[in-house]
Coordinates of C-alpha atoms in Angstrom, one line a residue:
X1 CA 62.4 71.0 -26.7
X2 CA 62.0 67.7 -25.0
X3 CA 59.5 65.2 -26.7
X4 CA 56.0 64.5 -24.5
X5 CA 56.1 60.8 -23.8
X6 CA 53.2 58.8 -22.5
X7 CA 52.6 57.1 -19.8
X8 CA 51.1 53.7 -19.9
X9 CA 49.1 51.9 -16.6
X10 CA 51.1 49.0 -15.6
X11 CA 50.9 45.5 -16.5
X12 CA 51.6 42.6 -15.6
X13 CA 54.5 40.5 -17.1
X14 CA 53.8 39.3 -20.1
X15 CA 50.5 40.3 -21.1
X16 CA 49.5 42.6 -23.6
X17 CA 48.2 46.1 -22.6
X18 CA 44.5 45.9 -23.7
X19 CA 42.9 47.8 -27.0
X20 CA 40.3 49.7 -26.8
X21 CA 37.3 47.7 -28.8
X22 CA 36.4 49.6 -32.0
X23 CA 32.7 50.6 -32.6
X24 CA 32.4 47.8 -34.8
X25 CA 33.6 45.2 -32.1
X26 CA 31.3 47.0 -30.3
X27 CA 28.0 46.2 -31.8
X28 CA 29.5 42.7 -32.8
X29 CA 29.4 42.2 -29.2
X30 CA 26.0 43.7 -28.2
X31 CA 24.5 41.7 -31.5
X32 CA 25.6 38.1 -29.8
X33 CA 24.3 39.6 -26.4
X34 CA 21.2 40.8 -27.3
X35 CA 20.6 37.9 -29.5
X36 CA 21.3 35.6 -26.0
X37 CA 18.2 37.2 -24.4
X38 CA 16.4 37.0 -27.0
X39 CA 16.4 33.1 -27.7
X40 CA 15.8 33.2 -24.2
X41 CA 12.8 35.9 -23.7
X42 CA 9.8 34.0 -24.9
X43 CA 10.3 31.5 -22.5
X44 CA 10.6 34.0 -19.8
X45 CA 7.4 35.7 -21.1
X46 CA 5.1 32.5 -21.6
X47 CA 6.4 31.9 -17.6
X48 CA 5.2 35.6 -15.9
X49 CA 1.9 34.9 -18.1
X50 CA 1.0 31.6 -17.3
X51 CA 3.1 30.6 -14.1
X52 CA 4.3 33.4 -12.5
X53 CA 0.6 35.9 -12.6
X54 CA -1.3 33.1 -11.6
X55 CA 0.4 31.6 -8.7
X56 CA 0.5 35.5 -7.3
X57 CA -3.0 36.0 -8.3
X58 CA -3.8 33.1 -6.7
X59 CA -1.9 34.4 -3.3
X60 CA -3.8 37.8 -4.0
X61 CA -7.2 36.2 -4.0
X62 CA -6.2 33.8 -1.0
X63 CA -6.3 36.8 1.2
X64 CA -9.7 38.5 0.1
X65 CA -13.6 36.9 0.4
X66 CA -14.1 36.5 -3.6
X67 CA -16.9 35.3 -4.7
X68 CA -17.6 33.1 -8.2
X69 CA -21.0 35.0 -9.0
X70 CA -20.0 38.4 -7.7
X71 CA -18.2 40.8 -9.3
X72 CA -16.6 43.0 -5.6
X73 CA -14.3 41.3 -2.8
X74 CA -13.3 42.5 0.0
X75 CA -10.2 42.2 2.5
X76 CA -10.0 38.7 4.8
X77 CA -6.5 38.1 5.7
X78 CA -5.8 34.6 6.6
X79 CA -9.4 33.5 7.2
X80 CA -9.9 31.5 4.4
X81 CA -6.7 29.8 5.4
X82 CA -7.8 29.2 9.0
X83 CA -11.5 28.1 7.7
X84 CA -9.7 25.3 5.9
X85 CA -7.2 23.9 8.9
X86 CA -10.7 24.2 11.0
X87 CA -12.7 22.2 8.4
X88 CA -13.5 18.5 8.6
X89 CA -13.4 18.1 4.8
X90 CA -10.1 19.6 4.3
X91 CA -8.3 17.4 7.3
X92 CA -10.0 14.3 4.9
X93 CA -9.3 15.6 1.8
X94 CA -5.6 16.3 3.1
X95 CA -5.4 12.5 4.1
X96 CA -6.8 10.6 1.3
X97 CA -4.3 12.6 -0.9
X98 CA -1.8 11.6 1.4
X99 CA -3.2 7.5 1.3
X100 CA -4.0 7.9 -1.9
X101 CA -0.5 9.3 -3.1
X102 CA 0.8 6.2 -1.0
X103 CA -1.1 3.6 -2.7
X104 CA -0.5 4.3 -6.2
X105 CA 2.7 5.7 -6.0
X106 CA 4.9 3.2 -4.1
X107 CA 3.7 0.2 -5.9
X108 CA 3.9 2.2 -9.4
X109 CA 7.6 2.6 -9.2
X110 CA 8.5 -1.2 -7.9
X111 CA 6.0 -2.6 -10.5
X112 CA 8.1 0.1 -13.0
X113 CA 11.3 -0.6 -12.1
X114 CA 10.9 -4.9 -12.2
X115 CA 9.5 -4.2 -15.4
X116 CA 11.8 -2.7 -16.8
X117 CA 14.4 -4.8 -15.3
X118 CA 12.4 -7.9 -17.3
X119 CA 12.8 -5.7 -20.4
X120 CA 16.1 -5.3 -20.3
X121 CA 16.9 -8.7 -21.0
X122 CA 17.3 -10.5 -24.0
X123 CA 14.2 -11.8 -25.3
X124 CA 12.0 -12.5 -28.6
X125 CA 9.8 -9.3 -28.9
X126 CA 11.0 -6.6 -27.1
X127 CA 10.5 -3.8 -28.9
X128 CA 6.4 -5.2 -29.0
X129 CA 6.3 -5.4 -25.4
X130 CA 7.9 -2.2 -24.8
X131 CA 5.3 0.1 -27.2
X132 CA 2.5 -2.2 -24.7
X133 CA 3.8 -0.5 -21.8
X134 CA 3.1 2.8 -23.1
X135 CA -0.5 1.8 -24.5
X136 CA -2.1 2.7 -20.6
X137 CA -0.5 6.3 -21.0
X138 CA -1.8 6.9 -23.7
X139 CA -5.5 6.4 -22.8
X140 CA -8.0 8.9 -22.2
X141 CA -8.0 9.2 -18.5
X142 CA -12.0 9.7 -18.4
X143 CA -12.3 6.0 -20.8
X144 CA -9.8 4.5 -18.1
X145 CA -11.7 5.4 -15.2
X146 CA -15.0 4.2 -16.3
X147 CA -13.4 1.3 -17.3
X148 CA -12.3 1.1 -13.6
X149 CA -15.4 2.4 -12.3
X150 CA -17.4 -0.9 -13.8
X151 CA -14.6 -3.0 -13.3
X152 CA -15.1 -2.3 -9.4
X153 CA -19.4 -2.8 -9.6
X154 CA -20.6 -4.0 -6.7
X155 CA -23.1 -6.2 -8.5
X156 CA -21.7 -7.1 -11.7
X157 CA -18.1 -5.9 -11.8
X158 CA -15.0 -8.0 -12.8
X159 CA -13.2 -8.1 -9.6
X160 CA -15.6 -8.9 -7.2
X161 CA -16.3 -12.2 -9.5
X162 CA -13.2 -12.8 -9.5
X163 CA -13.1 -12.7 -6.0
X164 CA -15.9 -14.6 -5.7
X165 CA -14.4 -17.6 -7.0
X166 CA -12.1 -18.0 -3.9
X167 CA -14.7 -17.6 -1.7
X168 CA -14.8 -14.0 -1.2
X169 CA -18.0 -12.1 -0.4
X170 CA -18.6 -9.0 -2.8
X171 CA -17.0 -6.4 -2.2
X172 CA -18.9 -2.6 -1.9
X173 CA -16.0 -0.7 -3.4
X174 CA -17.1 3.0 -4.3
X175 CA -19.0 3.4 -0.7
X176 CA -16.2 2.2 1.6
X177 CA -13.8 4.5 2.3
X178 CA -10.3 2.0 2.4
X179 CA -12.3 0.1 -0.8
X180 CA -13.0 3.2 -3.0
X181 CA -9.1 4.5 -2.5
X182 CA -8.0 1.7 -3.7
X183 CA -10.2 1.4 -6.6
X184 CA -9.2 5.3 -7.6
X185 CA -5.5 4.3 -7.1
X186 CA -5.6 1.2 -9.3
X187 CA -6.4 3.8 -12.2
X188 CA -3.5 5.9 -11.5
X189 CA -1.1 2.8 -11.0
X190 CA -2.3 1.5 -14.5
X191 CA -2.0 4.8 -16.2
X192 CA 1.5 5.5 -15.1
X193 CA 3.2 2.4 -14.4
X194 CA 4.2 1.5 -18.1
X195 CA 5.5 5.1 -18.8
X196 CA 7.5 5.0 -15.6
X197 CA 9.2 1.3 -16.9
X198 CA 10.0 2.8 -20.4
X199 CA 12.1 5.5 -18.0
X200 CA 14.2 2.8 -16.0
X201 CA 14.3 0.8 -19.3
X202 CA 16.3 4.3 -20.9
X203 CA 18.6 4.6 -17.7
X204 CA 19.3 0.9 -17.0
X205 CA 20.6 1.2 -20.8
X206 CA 22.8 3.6 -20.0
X207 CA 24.8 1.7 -17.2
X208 CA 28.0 0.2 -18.9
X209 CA 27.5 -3.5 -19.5
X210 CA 31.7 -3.7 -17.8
X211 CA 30.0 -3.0 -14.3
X212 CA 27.8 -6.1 -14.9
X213 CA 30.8 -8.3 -16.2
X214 CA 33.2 -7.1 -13.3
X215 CA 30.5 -8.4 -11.4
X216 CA 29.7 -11.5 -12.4
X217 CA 33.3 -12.1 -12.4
X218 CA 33.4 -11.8 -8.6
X219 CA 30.7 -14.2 -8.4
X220 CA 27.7 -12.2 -7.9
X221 CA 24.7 -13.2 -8.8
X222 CA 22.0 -11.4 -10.9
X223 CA 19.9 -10.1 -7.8
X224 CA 23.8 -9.0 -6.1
X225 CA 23.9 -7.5 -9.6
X226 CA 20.2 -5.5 -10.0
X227 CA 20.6 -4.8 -6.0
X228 CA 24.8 -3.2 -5.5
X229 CA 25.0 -2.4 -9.8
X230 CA 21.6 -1.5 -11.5
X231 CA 20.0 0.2 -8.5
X232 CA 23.3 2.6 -7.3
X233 CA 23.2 3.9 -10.8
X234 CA 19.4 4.4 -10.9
X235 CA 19.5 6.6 -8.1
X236 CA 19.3 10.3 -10.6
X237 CA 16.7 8.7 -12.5
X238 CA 14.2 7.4 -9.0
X239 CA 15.1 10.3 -7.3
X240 CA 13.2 12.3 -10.6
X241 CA 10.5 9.5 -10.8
X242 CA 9.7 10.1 -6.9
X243 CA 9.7 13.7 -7.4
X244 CA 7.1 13.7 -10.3
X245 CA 5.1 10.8 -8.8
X246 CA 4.5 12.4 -6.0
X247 CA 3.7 15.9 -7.3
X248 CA 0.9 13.8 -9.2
X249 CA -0.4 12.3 -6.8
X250 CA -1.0 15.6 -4.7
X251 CA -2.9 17.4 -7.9
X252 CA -4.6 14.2 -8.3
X253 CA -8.3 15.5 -9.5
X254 CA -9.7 13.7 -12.7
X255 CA -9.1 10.1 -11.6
X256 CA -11.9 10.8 -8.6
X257 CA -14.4 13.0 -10.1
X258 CA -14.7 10.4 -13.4
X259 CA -14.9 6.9 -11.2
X260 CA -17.7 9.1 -9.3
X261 CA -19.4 9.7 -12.7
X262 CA -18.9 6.2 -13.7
X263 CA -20.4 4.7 -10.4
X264 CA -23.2 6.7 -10.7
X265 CA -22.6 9.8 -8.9
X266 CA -21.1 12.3 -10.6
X267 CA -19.8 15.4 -8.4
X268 CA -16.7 17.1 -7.1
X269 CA -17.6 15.2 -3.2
X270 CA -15.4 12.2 -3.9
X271 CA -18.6 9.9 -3.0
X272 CA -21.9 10.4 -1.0
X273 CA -19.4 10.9 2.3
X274 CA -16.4 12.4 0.7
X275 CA -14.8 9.0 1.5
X276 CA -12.1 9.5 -2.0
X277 CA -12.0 13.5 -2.3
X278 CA -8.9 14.6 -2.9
X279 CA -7.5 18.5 -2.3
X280 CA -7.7 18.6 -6.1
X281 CA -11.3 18.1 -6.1
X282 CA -12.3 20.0 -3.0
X283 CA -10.6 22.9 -4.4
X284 CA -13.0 22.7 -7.7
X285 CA -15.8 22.3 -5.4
X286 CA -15.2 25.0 -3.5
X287 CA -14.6 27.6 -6.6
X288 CA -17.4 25.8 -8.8
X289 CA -19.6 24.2 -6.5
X290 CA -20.0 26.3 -3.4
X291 CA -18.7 29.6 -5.5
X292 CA -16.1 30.4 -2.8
X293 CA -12.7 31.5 -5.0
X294 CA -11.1 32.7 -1.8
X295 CA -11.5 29.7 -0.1
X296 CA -10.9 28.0 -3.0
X297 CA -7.3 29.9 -3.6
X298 CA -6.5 28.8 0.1
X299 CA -6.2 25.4 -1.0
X300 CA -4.2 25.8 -4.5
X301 CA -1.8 27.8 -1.9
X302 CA -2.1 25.2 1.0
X303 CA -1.3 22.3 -2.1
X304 CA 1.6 24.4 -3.4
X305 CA 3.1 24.3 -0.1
X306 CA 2.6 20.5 0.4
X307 CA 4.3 19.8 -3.1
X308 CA 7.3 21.9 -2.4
X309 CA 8.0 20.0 1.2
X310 CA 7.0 16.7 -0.5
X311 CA 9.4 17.2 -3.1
X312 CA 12.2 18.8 -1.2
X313 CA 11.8 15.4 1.8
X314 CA 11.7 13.0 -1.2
X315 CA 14.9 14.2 -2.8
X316 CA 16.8 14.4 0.4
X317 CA 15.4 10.8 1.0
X318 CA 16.3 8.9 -2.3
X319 CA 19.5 10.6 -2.9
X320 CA 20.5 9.6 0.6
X321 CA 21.2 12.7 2.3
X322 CA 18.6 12.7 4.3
X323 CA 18.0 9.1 6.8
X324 CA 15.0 8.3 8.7
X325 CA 15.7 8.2 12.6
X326 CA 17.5 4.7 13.7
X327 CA 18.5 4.1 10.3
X328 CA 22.3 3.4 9.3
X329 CA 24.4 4.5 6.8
X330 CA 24.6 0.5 5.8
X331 CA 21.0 0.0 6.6
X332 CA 19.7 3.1 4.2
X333 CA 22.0 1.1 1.2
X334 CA 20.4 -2.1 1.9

Protein backbone atom coordinates (compact mmCIF):
# COMPACT_ATOMS: atom_id res chain seq x y z
CA UNK A 1 0.00 0.00 0.00
CA UNK A 2 1.72 3.19 -1.01
CA UNK A 3 1.92 5.95 1.73
CA UNK A 4 -0.41 9.33 0.86
CA UNK A 5 2.13 12.14 0.68
CA UNK A 6 1.20 15.83 0.67
CA UNK A 7 1.48 18.24 -1.45
CA UNK A 8 2.82 21.57 -0.36
CA UNK A 9 2.07 25.12 -2.53
CA UNK A 10 5.27 26.36 -3.82
CA UNK A 11 7.71 28.72 -2.38
CA UNK A 12 9.98 30.63 -3.13
CA UNK A 13 13.77 29.88 -2.46
CA UNK A 14 14.63 30.19 0.72
CA UNK A 15 11.74 31.15 2.67
CA UNK A 16 9.82 29.31 5.03
CA UNK A 17 6.36 27.90 4.11
CA UNK A 18 4.01 30.04 6.35
CA UNK A 19 2.12 28.63 9.72
CA UNK A 20 -1.03 28.97 10.16
CA UNK A 21 -1.46 31.60 13.34
CA UNK A 22 -2.91 29.79 16.34
CA UNK A 23 -6.08 31.16 18.04
CA UNK A 24 -4.08 32.59 20.61
CA UNK A 25 -1.84 34.65 18.01
CA UNK A 26 -5.02 35.31 16.88
CA UNK A 27 -6.58 37.42 19.49
CA UNK A 28 -2.93 38.69 20.32
CA UNK A 29 -3.25 40.25 17.00
CA UNK A 30 -6.88 41.61 17.07
CA UNK A 31 -5.99 42.90 20.90
CA UNK A 32 -3.05 45.36 19.36
CA UNK A 33 -5.53 46.23 16.45
CA UNK A 34 -8.35 46.97 18.25
CA UNK A 35 -6.54 48.73 20.90
CA UNK A 36 -5.00 51.07 17.65
CA UNK A 37 -8.51 52.32 16.97
CA UNK A 38 -9.28 52.73 20.05
CA UNK A 39 -6.48 55.35 21.23
CA UNK A 40 -7.59 56.75 18.14
CA UNK A 41 -11.55 56.85 18.29
CA UNK A 42 -12.24 59.65 20.66
CA UNK A 43 -10.59 61.96 18.57
CA UNK A 44 -12.45 60.83 15.64
CA UNK A 45 -15.68 61.18 17.70
CA UNK A 46 -15.06 64.76 19.35
CA UNK A 47 -14.39 65.61 15.20
CA UNK A 48 -18.11 64.25 13.56
CA UNK A 49 -19.58 66.06 16.79
CA UNK A 50 -18.13 69.31 16.84
CA UNK A 51 -16.43 69.68 13.30
CA UNK A 52 -17.76 67.49 11.01
CA UNK A 53 -22.07 67.95 12.07
CA UNK A 54 -21.65 71.48 12.08
CA UNK A 55 -19.91 72.40 9.03
CA UNK A 56 -22.71 69.94 7.19
CA UNK A 57 -25.43 71.47 9.24
CA UNK A 58 -24.25 74.55 8.33
CA UNK A 59 -24.36 73.56 4.44
CA UNK A 60 -27.93 72.06 5.24
CA UNK A 61 -29.22 75.35 6.60
CA UNK A 62 -27.37 77.40 3.75
CA UNK A 63 -29.83 76.01 1.32
CA UNK A 64 -33.19 76.53 3.34
CA UNK A 65 -35.01 80.22 4.51
CA UNK A 66 -34.38 79.52 8.44
CA UNK A 67 -35.35 81.74 10.63
CA UNK A 68 -33.73 82.64 14.41
CA UNK A 69 -37.39 83.13 16.07
CA UNK A 70 -39.18 80.48 14.04
CA UNK A 71 -39.34 77.10 14.61
CA UNK A 72 -40.27 75.69 10.40
CA UNK A 73 -37.93 76.48 7.21
CA UNK A 74 -38.48 75.89 4.07
CA UNK A 75 -36.55 74.97 0.74
CA UNK A 76 -34.31 78.07 -1.00
CA UNK A 77 -31.62 76.64 -2.92
CA UNK A 78 -28.85 79.04 -3.58
CA UNK A 79 -30.72 82.19 -2.82
CA UNK A 80 -29.26 83.04 0.28
CA UNK A 81 -25.99 82.62 -1.53
CA UNK A 82 -26.91 84.89 -4.43
CA UNK A 83 -28.60 87.50 -1.84
CA UNK A 84 -25.15 87.84 -0.44
CA UNK A 85 -22.88 88.25 -3.86
CA UNK A 86 -25.93 90.94 -4.72
CA UNK A 87 -25.49 92.73 -1.33
CA UNK A 88 -23.63 95.97 -0.77
CA UNK A 89 -22.62 94.96 2.78
CA UNK A 90 -21.23 91.64 1.93
CA UNK A 91 -18.93 93.15 -1.20
CA UNK A 92 -17.62 95.60 1.98
CA UNK A 93 -17.53 93.23 4.53
CA UNK A 94 -15.52 90.88 1.98
CA UNK A 95 -12.99 93.83 1.48
CA UNK A 96 -12.27 95.11 4.82
CA UNK A 97 -11.48 91.40 5.71
CA UNK A 98 -9.34 91.35 2.90
CA UNK A 99 -7.55 95.12 3.98
CA UNK A 100 -7.84 94.32 7.16
CA UNK A 101 -6.18 90.80 6.89
CA UNK A 102 -3.41 92.86 4.89
CA UNK A 103 -2.73 95.37 7.44
CA UNK A 104 -2.28 93.32 10.45
CA UNK A 105 -0.95 90.42 9.02
CA UNK A 106 1.97 91.51 6.80
CA UNK A 107 3.49 93.80 9.34
CA UNK A 108 2.84 91.10 12.29
CA UNK A 109 5.16 88.62 10.75
CA UNK A 110 8.17 91.18 9.76
CA UNK A 111 7.85 92.87 13.20
CA UNK A 112 7.85 88.92 14.44
CA UNK A 113 10.46 87.62 12.65
CA UNK A 114 13.16 90.96 13.40
CA UNK A 115 12.19 90.29 16.81
CA UNK A 116 13.05 87.36 17.07
CA UNK A 117 16.02 87.78 15.10
CA UNK A 118 17.07 90.57 18.01
CA UNK A 119 16.33 87.72 20.54
CA UNK A 120 18.37 85.44 19.32
CA UNK A 121 21.47 87.17 20.12
CA UNK A 122 23.45 87.20 23.00
CA UNK A 123 22.33 89.65 25.40
CA UNK A 124 21.73 90.51 29.28
CA UNK A 125 18.08 89.47 29.87
CA UNK A 126 16.81 87.38 27.52
CA UNK A 127 14.77 85.10 29.01
CA UNK A 128 12.91 88.57 30.64
CA UNK A 129 12.36 89.92 27.30
CA UNK A 130 11.16 86.85 25.84
CA UNK A 131 8.15 86.01 28.67
CA UNK A 132 7.34 90.18 27.52
CA UNK A 133 6.62 89.16 24.20
CA UNK A 134 4.09 86.78 25.23
CA UNK A 135 2.50 89.28 27.86
CA UNK A 136 0.02 90.85 24.64
CA UNK A 137 -1.21 87.20 24.03
CA UNK A 138 -2.12 86.66 26.92
CA UNK A 139 -4.58 89.57 27.40
CA UNK A 140 -8.17 89.56 27.36
CA UNK A 141 -8.97 90.53 23.87
CA UNK A 142 -12.13 92.70 25.02
CA UNK A 143 -9.38 94.78 27.82
CA UNK A 144 -7.03 95.17 24.63
CA UNK A 145 -9.54 96.61 22.44
CA UNK A 146 -10.88 99.16 24.81
CA UNK A 147 -7.61 99.92 25.53
CA UNK A 148 -7.23 100.53 21.75
CA UNK A 149 -10.50 102.01 21.38
CA UNK A 150 -9.46 105.07 23.91
CA UNK A 151 -6.15 105.06 22.73
CA UNK A 152 -7.58 106.10 19.20
CA UNK A 153 -10.26 109.00 20.82
CA UNK A 154 -10.71 111.57 18.67
CA UNK A 155 -10.71 114.07 21.54
CA UNK A 156 -8.59 112.84 24.11
CA UNK A 157 -6.79 109.77 22.86
CA UNK A 158 -3.05 109.05 23.07
CA UNK A 159 -2.18 109.02 19.44
CA UNK A 160 -3.79 111.84 18.17
CA UNK A 161 -1.64 113.87 20.96
CA UNK A 162 0.98 112.40 20.03
CA UNK A 163 0.40 113.39 16.70
CA UNK A 164 -0.35 116.59 17.54
CA UNK A 165 3.04 117.41 18.62
CA UNK A 166 4.38 117.24 15.04
CA UNK A 167 1.96 119.29 13.84
CA UNK A 168 -0.63 116.92 12.93
CA UNK A 169 -4.37 117.76 12.95
CA UNK A 170 -6.49 115.16 15.05
CA UNK A 171 -7.31 112.54 13.60
CA UNK A 172 -11.27 111.08 13.49
CA UNK A 173 -10.28 107.44 13.73
CA UNK A 174 -13.45 105.17 14.42
CA UNK A 175 -15.70 107.22 11.62
CA UNK A 176 -13.19 107.01 8.73
CA UNK A 177 -13.17 104.12 6.99
CA UNK A 178 -9.01 103.84 6.03
CA UNK A 179 -8.59 105.37 9.94
CA UNK A 180 -10.81 102.90 11.81
CA UNK A 181 -9.13 99.69 9.86
CA UNK A 182 -6.19 100.68 10.94
CA UNK A 183 -7.06 101.32 14.50
CA UNK A 184 -8.91 97.57 14.56
CA UNK A 185 -5.69 96.13 13.03
CA UNK A 186 -3.17 97.74 15.50
CA UNK A 187 -5.09 95.42 18.08
CA UNK A 188 -4.58 92.37 16.25
CA UNK A 189 -0.86 93.28 15.35
CA UNK A 190 -0.25 93.85 19.21
CA UNK A 191 -2.00 90.73 20.27
CA UNK A 192 -0.24 88.38 17.89
CA UNK A 193 3.01 89.79 17.06
CA UNK A 194 4.96 88.65 20.35
CA UNK A 195 3.51 85.09 20.09
CA UNK A 196 4.49 84.85 16.43
CA UNK A 197 8.41 86.03 17.54
CA UNK A 198 8.53 83.38 20.43
CA UNK A 199 7.85 80.91 17.06
CA UNK A 200 10.76 82.18 14.87
CA UNK A 201 12.80 82.44 18.19
CA UNK A 202 12.04 78.28 18.52
CA UNK A 203 13.00 77.59 14.68
CA UNK A 204 15.91 80.00 14.33
CA UNK A 205 17.22 77.78 17.35
CA UNK A 206 17.03 75.00 15.56
CA UNK A 207 19.30 75.98 12.59
CA UNK A 208 22.85 74.64 13.24
CA UNK A 209 25.12 77.34 14.47
CA UNK A 210 27.98 75.47 11.55
CA UNK A 211 25.72 77.07 8.69
CA UNK A 212 26.40 80.48 10.43
CA UNK A 213 30.20 79.80 10.94
CA UNK A 214 30.66 78.44 7.19
CA UNK A 215 29.33 81.57 6.50
CA UNK A 216 31.04 83.94 8.13
CA UNK A 217 34.07 82.20 7.00
CA UNK A 218 33.28 83.10 3.37
CA UNK A 219 32.96 86.64 4.44
CA UNK A 220 29.38 87.16 4.72
CA UNK A 221 28.00 89.48 6.63
CA UNK A 222 25.25 89.20 9.32
CA UNK A 223 22.36 90.54 6.94
CA UNK A 224 24.14 87.87 3.93
CA UNK A 225 23.70 85.65 6.91
CA UNK A 226 19.81 86.34 8.35
CA UNK A 227 18.96 86.88 4.37
CA UNK A 228 20.73 83.30 2.29
CA UNK A 229 21.04 81.23 6.15
CA UNK A 230 18.29 82.17 8.69
CA UNK A 231 15.48 82.90 6.26
CA UNK A 232 16.02 79.51 3.76
CA UNK A 233 15.61 77.50 6.90
CA UNK A 234 12.59 79.49 8.19
CA UNK A 235 10.67 78.70 5.22
CA UNK A 236 8.44 75.40 7.19
CA UNK A 237 7.98 77.54 9.98
CA UNK A 238 6.51 81.14 7.80
CA UNK A 239 4.95 79.07 5.45
CA UNK A 240 2.73 77.75 8.96
CA UNK A 241 2.73 81.34 10.42
CA UNK A 242 1.16 82.66 6.92
CA UNK A 243 -1.21 79.90 6.99
CA UNK A 244 -2.61 80.62 10.56
CA UNK A 245 -2.25 84.39 10.19
CA UNK A 246 -4.25 84.45 7.56
CA UNK A 247 -7.01 82.08 8.57
CA UNK A 248 -7.26 84.74 11.57
CA UNK A 249 -7.59 87.37 9.96
CA UNK A 250 -10.61 86.01 7.73
CA UNK A 251 -12.60 84.87 11.17
CA UNK A 252 -11.58 88.15 12.59
CA UNK A 253 -14.90 89.08 14.71
CA UNK A 254 -14.12 90.18 18.43
CA UNK A 255 -11.46 92.79 17.64
CA UNK A 256 -14.38 95.01 15.74
CA UNK A 257 -17.41 94.44 17.63
CA UNK A 258 -15.34 95.49 21.13
CA UNK A 259 -13.45 98.83 19.62
CA UNK A 260 -17.23 99.55 18.54
CA UNK A 261 -18.32 99.05 22.14
CA UNK A 262 -15.38 100.95 23.42
CA UNK A 263 -15.93 104.04 20.99
CA UNK A 264 -19.30 104.23 21.98
CA UNK A 265 -21.28 102.27 19.68
CA UNK A 266 -21.62 98.99 20.47
CA UNK A 267 -23.15 96.63 17.58
CA UNK A 268 -22.38 93.94 15.15
CA UNK A 269 -22.39 97.07 12.02
CA UNK A 270 -18.60 97.70 12.28
CA UNK A 271 -19.43 101.53 12.85
CA UNK A 272 -22.44 103.88 11.99
CA UNK A 273 -21.53 103.04 7.99
CA UNK A 274 -20.23 99.58 8.30
CA UNK A 275 -16.81 101.29 7.46
CA UNK A 276 -14.72 98.07 9.80
CA UNK A 277 -17.39 95.10 9.56
CA UNK A 278 -15.82 92.22 8.90
CA UNK A 279 -17.58 88.81 7.33
CA UNK A 280 -17.20 87.57 10.93
CA UNK A 281 -19.37 90.14 12.27
CA UNK A 282 -21.88 90.41 9.39
CA UNK A 283 -22.45 86.89 9.84
CA UNK A 284 -23.47 87.37 13.69
CA UNK A 285 -25.58 90.10 12.58
CA UNK A 286 -27.29 88.41 10.23
CA UNK A 287 -28.17 85.23 12.57
CA UNK A 288 -28.51 87.57 15.80
CA UNK A 289 -29.40 90.84 14.66
CA UNK A 290 -31.66 90.52 11.62
CA UNK A 291 -32.63 86.72 12.72
CA UNK A 292 -31.74 85.39 9.20
CA UNK A 293 -29.78 81.77 9.93
CA UNK A 294 -29.98 80.96 6.31
CA UNK A 295 -28.47 83.91 5.24
CA UNK A 296 -26.38 83.77 7.97
CA UNK A 297 -25.05 80.02 7.09
CA UNK A 298 -24.31 81.45 3.47
CA UNK A 299 -21.61 83.42 4.84
CA UNK A 300 -19.88 80.70 7.39
CA UNK A 301 -19.90 78.67 3.92
CA UNK A 302 -18.85 81.71 1.67
CA UNK A 303 -15.83 82.20 4.61
CA UNK A 304 -15.00 78.55 4.55
CA UNK A 305 -14.33 78.75 1.04
CA UNK A 306 -12.23 81.88 1.18
CA UNK A 307 -9.93 80.30 3.94
CA UNK A 308 -9.35 77.08 2.02
CA UNK A 309 -8.14 79.18 -1.27
CA UNK A 310 -6.30 81.67 1.05
CA UNK A 311 -4.58 78.95 2.62
CA UNK A 312 -3.91 76.68 -0.30
CA UNK A 313 -2.41 80.35 -2.57
CA UNK A 314 -0.34 81.21 0.58
CA UNK A 315 1.36 77.81 0.83
CA UNK A 316 2.12 77.49 -2.78
CA UNK A 317 3.44 81.11 -2.44
CA UNK A 318 5.93 80.89 0.58
CA UNK A 319 7.16 77.52 -0.10
CA UNK A 320 7.92 78.76 -3.61
CA UNK A 321 6.02 76.62 -5.80
CA UNK A 322 3.88 78.86 -6.81
CA UNK A 323 5.49 82.67 -8.48
CA UNK A 324 3.63 85.64 -9.21
CA UNK A 325 3.56 86.55 -13.07
CA UNK A 326 7.09 88.26 -14.18
CA UNK A 327 8.70 87.04 -11.24
CA UNK A 328 12.11 84.85 -11.51
CA UNK A 329 13.22 81.98 -10.02
CA UNK A 330 16.29 84.33 -8.66
CA UNK A 331 13.88 87.23 -8.17
CA UNK A 332 11.23 85.01 -5.86
CA UNK A 333 14.73 84.11 -3.57
CA UNK A 334 15.66 87.59 -3.31
Amino acid sequence: MAASTSVEPPTAAGLRPRQALTLRQRLSRADRTITAYGFIAPFFVVFIAFGLYPLLDTAWVSLRHEELTSSGSSWAGFDNFSYLFGNEYFRKALWHTVTIGLLSTVPQLLMALGLAHLLNQRMRGRTFFRVLMLMPYATSVAAAALVFAQLFGTDHGLINWVIGLVGIDPIAWEPGSWTSQVAVSSIVVWRWTGYNALIYLAAMQAVPGELFEAAAMDGASKWQQFRNVTLPSLRPTIVFTVVVSSIGATQLFGEPLLFSAGAGNANAFGGSSHQYQTLGLLMYQQAFTDGSLGRAAATAWTMFVIIVIVTVVNSLLVSGKLRLPGRSRKGARA
